[in-house]
């Protein structure tokens, strides 16, 4: 397994639309294993392949709490077929927008289909943190970041802060 570098905003590689996977094979499982290790190392609760520079429709996630055993999950070619009108608000962060947190509103519940780690089709009703996190990750597959759900003023402020923090790190 390997820890891969995570791309941060405003990098144009985060804006591309990821391509569907045509086969869940050992090569793809190696990518998912590396993504999981990268996510645990960061640490984060979800990661989309595009965040490590691979524009494929692949997501890894683990929503287990610190006192619970690990519960890795893998979503290949996820699709939301239905979502609730009711919205839920969570304070979101993103490994590609480090150290910035803002509230985002999204559908509270959804029905999702995807391929799992073994390439088997799955179908599931989701809600709560799983619904929020999966929608955040699926946005990445379409080149969208959580800050794109904020006002242009807030988004520009966050990007300016990110660039300033990065400059400070580079000259430190
Ligand atoms: O680690 C993460 N935490 C998080 C918190 C609230 C909503 C979404 C997330 S996903 C994020 C990791 C990440 O950037 N995934 O793309
Ligand atoms: Ni993210």
PDB file of C-alpha atoms and ligand atoms in Angstrom:
ATOM      1  CA  UNK A   1       0.000   0.000   0.000  1.00  0.00           C
ATOM      2  CA  UNK A   2       1.079   3.574  -0.510  1.00  0.00           C
ATOM      3  CA  UNK A   3       0.190   7.027   0.760  1.00  0.00           C
ATOM      4  CA  UNK A   4      -0.548   9.257  -2.224  1.00  0.00           C
ATOM      5  CA  UNK A   5      -0.218  13.067  -2.323  1.00  0.00           C
ATOM      6  CA  UNK A   6      -3.591  14.865  -2.020  1.00  0.00           C
ATOM      7  CA  UNK A   7      -4.278  17.690  -4.494  1.00  0.00           C
ATOM      8  CA  UNK A   8      -5.501  20.958  -2.937  1.00  0.00           C
ATOM      9  CA  UNK A   9      -7.587  23.846  -4.326  1.00  0.00           C
ATOM     10  CA  UNK A  10      -7.417  25.872  -6.476  1.00  0.00           C
ATOM     11  CA  UNK A  11      -5.836  23.159  -8.657  1.00  0.00           C
ATOM     12  CA  UNK A  12      -7.533  22.710 -12.078  1.00  0.00           C
ATOM     13  CA  UNK A  13      -7.231  18.903 -11.730  1.00  0.00           C
ATOM     14  CA  UNK A  14      -9.989  19.050  -9.072  1.00  0.00           C
ATOM     15  CA  UNK A  15     -12.362  20.576 -11.658  1.00  0.00           C
ATOM     16  CA  UNK A  16     -12.401  17.694 -14.146  1.00  0.00           C
ATOM     17  CA  UNK A  17     -15.281  15.240 -14.469  1.00  0.00           C
ATOM     18  CA  UNK A  18     -14.109  11.737 -13.545  1.00  0.00           C
ATOM     19  CA  UNK A  19     -14.626   8.832 -15.990  1.00  0.00           C
ATOM     20  CA  UNK A  20     -16.727   5.759 -15.151  1.00  0.00           C
ATOM     21  CA  UNK A  21     -14.796   2.584 -14.309  1.00  0.00           C
ATOM     22  CA  UNK A  22     -15.393  -0.235 -16.803  1.00  0.00           C
ATOM     23  CA  UNK A  23     -14.018  -3.084 -14.702  1.00  0.00           C
ATOM     24  CA  UNK A  24     -13.323  -3.608 -11.001  1.00  0.00           C
ATOM     25  CA  UNK A  25     -10.051  -5.521 -11.312  1.00  0.00           C
ATOM     26  CA  UNK A  26      -6.931  -5.983  -9.172  1.00  0.00           C
ATOM     27  CA  UNK A  27      -5.477  -2.716 -10.513  1.00  0.00           C
ATOM     28  CA  UNK A  28      -8.539  -0.801  -9.347  1.00  0.00           C
ATOM     29  CA  UNK A  29      -8.504  -2.616  -5.971  1.00  0.00           C
ATOM     30  CA  UNK A  30      -4.844  -1.537  -5.543  1.00  0.00           C
ATOM     31  CA  UNK A  31      -5.921   2.074  -6.183  1.00  0.00           C
ATOM     32  CA  UNK A  32      -8.759   1.709  -3.619  1.00  0.00           C
ATOM     33  CA  UNK A  33      -6.333   0.218  -1.045  1.00  0.00           C
ATOM     34  CA  UNK A  34      -3.892   3.110  -1.579  1.00  0.00           C
ATOM     35  CA  UNK A  35      -6.734   5.641  -1.363  1.00  0.00           C
ATOM     36  CA  UNK A  36      -7.911   4.099   1.931  1.00  0.00           C
ATOM     37  CA  UNK A  37      -4.410   4.260   3.415  1.00  0.00           C
ATOM     38  CA  UNK A  38      -4.080   7.871   2.209  1.00  0.00           C
ATOM     39  CA  UNK A  39      -7.459   8.757   3.765  1.00  0.00           C
ATOM     40  CA  UNK A  40      -6.604   7.145   7.136  1.00  0.00           C
ATOM     41  CA  UNK A  41      -3.225   8.895   7.145  1.00  0.00           C
ATOM     42  CA  UNK A  42      -4.670  12.363   6.391  1.00  0.00           C
ATOM     43  CA  UNK A  43      -6.919  11.712   8.401  1.00  0.00           C
ATOM     44  CA  UNK A  44     -10.292  11.994   6.677  1.00  0.00           C
ATOM     45  CA  UNK A  45     -13.607  10.130   6.504  1.00  0.00           C
ATOM     46  CA  UNK A  46     -13.868   9.996   2.704  1.00  0.00           C
ATOM     47  CA  UNK A  47     -11.715  10.385  -0.399  1.00  0.00           C
ATOM     48  CA  UNK A  48     -12.430  10.549  -4.131  1.00  0.00           C
ATOM     49  CA  UNK A  49      -9.843   9.244  -6.610  1.00  0.00           C
ATOM     50  CA  UNK A  50      -9.603  12.627  -8.346  1.00  0.00           C
ATOM     51  CA  UNK A  51      -8.173  14.066  -5.091  1.00  0.00           C
ATOM     52  CA  UNK A  52      -5.098  11.873  -5.639  1.00  0.00           C
ATOM     53  CA  UNK A  53      -4.961  12.766  -9.339  1.00  0.00           C
ATOM     54  CA  UNK A  54      -6.867   9.771 -10.745  1.00  0.00           C
ATOM     55  CA  UNK A  55     -10.029  11.004 -12.549  1.00  0.00           C
ATOM     56  CA  UNK A  56     -12.042   7.781 -12.128  1.00  0.00           C
ATOM     57  CA  UNK A  57     -15.450   7.443 -10.449  1.00  0.00           C
ATOM     58  CA  UNK A  58     -14.108   5.787  -7.276  1.00  0.00           C
ATOM     59  CA  UNK A  59     -14.715   6.731  -3.628  1.00  0.00           C
ATOM     60  CA  UNK A  60     -13.454   5.282  -0.344  1.00  0.00           C
ATOM     61  CA  UNK A  61     -14.988   6.069   3.036  1.00  0.00           C
ATOM     62  CA  UNK A  62     -14.906   5.072   6.710  1.00  0.00           C
ATOM     63  CA  UNK A  63     -17.432   6.646   9.083  1.00  0.00           C
ATOM     64  CA  UNK A  64     -16.498   4.532  12.139  1.00  0.00           C
ATOM     65  CA  UNK A  65     -15.923   6.543  15.306  1.00  0.00           C
ATOM     66  CA  UNK A  66     -12.528   6.453  17.019  1.00  0.00           C
ATOM     67  CA  UNK A  67     -13.665   3.846  19.577  1.00  0.00           C
ATOM     68  CA  UNK A  68     -15.176   1.597  16.875  1.00  0.00           C
ATOM     69  CA  UNK A  69     -13.384  -0.934  14.663  1.00  0.00           C
ATOM     70  CA  UNK A  70     -12.501   0.293  11.138  1.00  0.00           C
ATOM     71  CA  UNK A  71     -15.385   0.068   8.632  1.00  0.00           C
ATOM     72  CA  UNK A  72     -13.944   0.807   5.181  1.00  0.00           C
ATOM     73  CA  UNK A  73     -16.445   1.263   2.339  1.00  0.00           C
ATOM     74  CA  UNK A  74     -15.865   1.461  -1.405  1.00  0.00           C
ATOM     75  CA  UNK A  75     -18.137   3.035  -4.029  1.00  0.00           C
ATOM     76  CA  UNK A  76     -17.392   2.561  -7.742  1.00  0.00           C
ATOM     77  CA  UNK A  77     -19.559   4.380 -10.336  1.00  0.00           C
ATOM     78  CA  UNK A  78     -22.023   5.601  -7.666  1.00  0.00           C
ATOM     79  CA  UNK A  79     -25.364   7.006  -8.868  1.00  0.00           C
ATOM     80  CA  UNK A  80     -28.104   8.714  -6.887  1.00  0.00           C
ATOM     81  CA  UNK A  81     -31.449   7.672  -8.363  1.00  0.00           C
ATOM     82  CA  UNK A  82     -33.685   9.504  -5.862  1.00  0.00           C
ATOM     83  CA  UNK A  83     -33.198  11.978  -3.062  1.00  0.00           C
ATOM     84  CA  UNK A  84     -35.416  13.512  -0.400  1.00  0.00           C
ATOM     85  CA  UNK A  85     -36.730  17.049  -0.653  1.00  0.00           C
ATOM     86  CA  UNK A  86     -35.843  17.478   2.993  1.00  0.00           C
ATOM     87  CA  UNK A  87     -32.371  18.955   3.438  1.00  0.00           C
ATOM     88  CA  UNK A  88     -29.806  18.407   6.180  1.00  0.00           C
ATOM     89  CA  UNK A  89     -27.059  20.815   7.208  1.00  0.00           C
ATOM     90  CA  UNK A  90     -23.604  19.649   8.262  1.00  0.00           C
ATOM     91  CA  UNK A  91     -20.374  21.508   8.836  1.00  0.00           C
ATOM     92  CA  UNK A  92     -18.170  20.144   6.057  1.00  0.00           C
ATOM     93  CA  UNK A  93     -14.447  20.078   5.531  1.00  0.00           C
ATOM     94  CA  UNK A  94     -12.351  18.727   2.668  1.00  0.00           C
ATOM     95  CA  UNK A  95      -8.834  17.324   2.439  1.00  0.00           C
ATOM     96  CA  UNK A  96      -8.475  19.365  -0.768  1.00  0.00           C
ATOM     97  CA  UNK A  97      -9.513  22.561   1.089  1.00  0.00           C
ATOM     98  CA  UNK A  98      -7.428  22.016   4.236  1.00  0.00           C
ATOM     99  CA  UNK A  99      -8.444  23.575   7.577  1.00  0.00           C
ATOM    100  CA  UNK A 100     -11.589  25.309   6.232  1.00  0.00           C
ATOM    101  CA  UNK A 101     -15.031  24.356   7.565  1.00  0.00           C
ATOM    102  CA  UNK A 102     -18.451  25.668   6.518  1.00  0.00           C
ATOM    103  CA  UNK A 103     -22.052  24.524   6.793  1.00  0.00           C
ATOM    104  CA  UNK A 104     -23.515  22.995   3.616  1.00  0.00           C
ATOM    105  CA  UNK A 105     -27.145  21.994   2.937  1.00  0.00           C
ATOM    106  CA  UNK A 106     -27.814  18.798   0.992  1.00  0.00           C
ATOM    107  CA  UNK A 107     -30.672  16.314   0.571  1.00  0.00           C
ATOM    108  CA  UNK A 108     -31.053  14.457   3.892  1.00  0.00           C
ATOM    109  CA  UNK A 109     -31.701  11.034   2.326  1.00  0.00           C
ATOM    110  CA  UNK A 110     -31.013   9.374  -1.009  1.00  0.00           C
ATOM    111  CA  UNK A 111     -31.116   6.074  -2.835  1.00  0.00           C
ATOM    112  CA  UNK A 112     -27.738   5.125  -4.253  1.00  0.00           C
ATOM    113  CA  UNK A 113     -26.466   2.373  -6.547  1.00  0.00           C
ATOM    114  CA  UNK A 114     -22.798   1.490  -6.993  1.00  0.00           C
ATOM    115  CA  UNK A 115     -20.296  -1.327  -7.470  1.00  0.00           C
ATOM    116  CA  UNK A 116     -18.512  -2.561  -4.340  1.00  0.00           C
ATOM    117  CA  UNK A 117     -14.870  -3.646  -3.771  1.00  0.00           C
ATOM    118  CA  UNK A 118     -15.581  -6.958  -5.549  1.00  0.00           C
ATOM    119  CA  UNK A 119     -17.409  -5.325  -8.455  1.00  0.00           C
ATOM    120  CA  UNK A 120     -20.822  -6.514  -7.267  1.00  0.00           C
ATOM    121  CA  UNK A 121     -23.751  -4.115  -7.831  1.00  0.00           C
ATOM    122  CA  UNK A 122     -25.241  -2.673  -4.626  1.00  0.00           C
ATOM    123  CA  UNK A 123     -28.331  -0.594  -3.940  1.00  0.00           C
ATOM    124  CA  UNK A 124     -28.905   1.240  -0.674  1.00  0.00           C
ATOM    125  CA  UNK A 125     -30.971   3.912   1.094  1.00  0.00           C
ATOM    126  CA  UNK A 126     -28.675   6.364   2.846  1.00  0.00           C
ATOM    127  CA  UNK A 127     -29.126   9.144   5.399  1.00  0.00           C
ATOM    128  CA  UNK A 128     -27.222  11.095   8.020  1.00  0.00           C
ATOM    129  CA  UNK A 129     -23.454  11.436   7.784  1.00  0.00           C
ATOM    130  CA  UNK A 130     -23.322   8.719   5.093  1.00  0.00           C
ATOM    131  CA  UNK A 131     -25.683  10.723   2.853  1.00  0.00           C
ATOM    132  CA  UNK A 132     -23.741  13.948   3.417  1.00  0.00           C
ATOM    133  CA  UNK A 133     -20.324  12.384   2.910  1.00  0.00           C
ATOM    134  CA  UNK A 134     -21.314  10.390  -0.190  1.00  0.00           C
ATOM    135  CA  UNK A 135     -22.833  13.498  -1.805  1.00  0.00           C
ATOM    136  CA  UNK A 136     -19.646  15.446  -0.956  1.00  0.00           C
ATOM    137  CA  UNK A 137     -17.545  12.697  -2.591  1.00  0.00           C
ATOM    138  CA  UNK A 138     -19.848  12.409  -5.619  1.00  0.00           C
ATOM    139  CA  UNK A 139     -19.487  16.170  -6.117  1.00  0.00           C
ATOM    140  CA  UNK A 140     -15.715  15.565  -6.434  1.00  0.00           C
ATOM    141  CA  UNK A 141     -16.426  13.109  -9.288  1.00  0.00           C
ATOM    142  CA  UNK A 142     -18.146  15.995 -11.081  1.00  0.00           C
ATOM    143  CA  UNK A 143     -15.411  18.547 -10.379  1.00  0.00           C
ATOM    144  CA  UNK A 144     -17.367  20.235  -7.575  1.00  0.00           C
ATOM    145  CA  UNK A 145     -15.986  21.197  -4.132  1.00  0.00           C
ATOM    146  CA  UNK A 146     -18.050  21.966  -1.007  1.00  0.00           C
ATOM    147  CA  UNK A 147     -17.002  25.614  -1.293  1.00  0.00           C
ATOM    148  CA  UNK A 148     -18.847  25.718  -4.645  1.00  0.00           C
ATOM    149  CA  UNK A 149     -22.071  25.457  -2.583  1.00  0.00           C
ATOM    150  CA  UNK A 150     -21.207  28.709  -0.740  1.00  0.00           C
ATOM    151  CA  UNK A 151     -21.613  32.307  -1.885  1.00  0.00           C
ATOM    152  CA  UNK A 152     -18.930  33.600  -4.252  1.00  0.00           C
ATOM    153  CA  UNK A 153     -17.823  35.976  -1.491  1.00  0.00           C
ATOM    154  CA  UNK A 154     -17.240  33.146   1.022  1.00  0.00           C
ATOM    155  CA  UNK A 155     -15.622  30.931  -1.626  1.00  0.00           C
ATOM    156  CA  UNK A 156     -13.198  33.649  -2.733  1.00  0.00           C
ATOM    157  CA  UNK A 157     -12.351  34.384   0.907  1.00  0.00           C
ATOM    158  CA  UNK A 158     -11.534  30.709   1.551  1.00  0.00           C
ATOM    159  CA  UNK A 159      -9.360  30.429  -1.581  1.00  0.00           C
ATOM    160  CA  UNK A 160      -7.483  33.600  -0.578  1.00  0.00           C
ATOM    161  CA  UNK A 161      -6.877  32.140   2.911  1.00  0.00           C
ATOM    162  CA  UNK A 162      -5.677  28.837   1.416  1.00  0.00           C
ATOM    163  CA  UNK A 163      -3.213  30.602  -0.888  1.00  0.00           C
ATOM    164  CA  UNK A 164      -1.952  32.765   1.974  1.00  0.00           C
ATOM    165  CA  UNK A 165      -1.456  29.728   4.265  1.00  0.00           C
ATOM    166  CA  UNK A 166       0.379  27.906   1.462  1.00  0.00           C
ATOM    167  CA  UNK A 167       2.644  30.923   0.812  1.00  0.00           C
ATOM    168  CA  UNK A 168       3.452  31.098   4.523  1.00  0.00           C
ATOM    169  CA  UNK A 169       4.350  27.390   4.581  1.00  0.00           C
ATOM    170  CA  UNK A 170       6.569  27.757   1.499  1.00  0.00           C
ATOM    171  CA  UNK A 171       8.561  30.643   2.945  1.00  0.00           C
ATOM    172  CA  UNK A 172       8.725  29.245   6.498  1.00  0.00           C
TER     173      UNK A 172
HETATM  174  O1  LIG B   1     -12.666  14.158   6.039  1.00  0.00           O
HETATM  175  C1  LIG B   1     -13.668  14.713   5.579  1.00  0.00           C
HETATM  176  N1  LIG B   1     -14.634  15.139   6.429  1.00  0.00           N
HETATM  177  C2  LIG B   1     -15.895  15.568   6.011  1.00  0.00           C
HETATM  178  C3  LIG B   1     -16.705  16.202   6.939  1.00  0.00           C
HETATM  179  C4  LIG B   1     -17.966  16.633   6.593  1.00  0.00           C
HETATM  180  C5  LIG B   1     -18.434  16.413   5.305  1.00  0.00           C
HETATM  181  C6  LIG B   1     -17.635  15.796   4.367  1.00  0.00           C
HETATM  182  C7  LIG B   1     -16.375  15.372   4.715  1.00  0.00           C
HETATM  183  S1  LIG B   1     -15.391  14.561   3.540  1.00  0.00           S
HETATM  184  C8  LIG B   1     -13.790  14.952   4.129  1.00  0.00           C
HETATM  185  C9  LIG B   1     -12.726  14.248   3.321  1.00  0.00           C
HETATM  186  C10 LIG B   1     -12.776  14.741   1.901  1.00  0.00           C
HETATM  187  O2  LIG B   1     -12.349  15.792   1.526  1.00  0.00           O
HETATM  188  N2  LIG B   1     -13.388  13.976   1.030  1.00  0.00           N
HETATM  189  O3  LIG B   1     -13.521  14.387  -0.246  1.00  0.00           O
HETATM  190 NI1  LIG B   2     -13.549  16.542  -0.178  1.00  0.00          NI
END
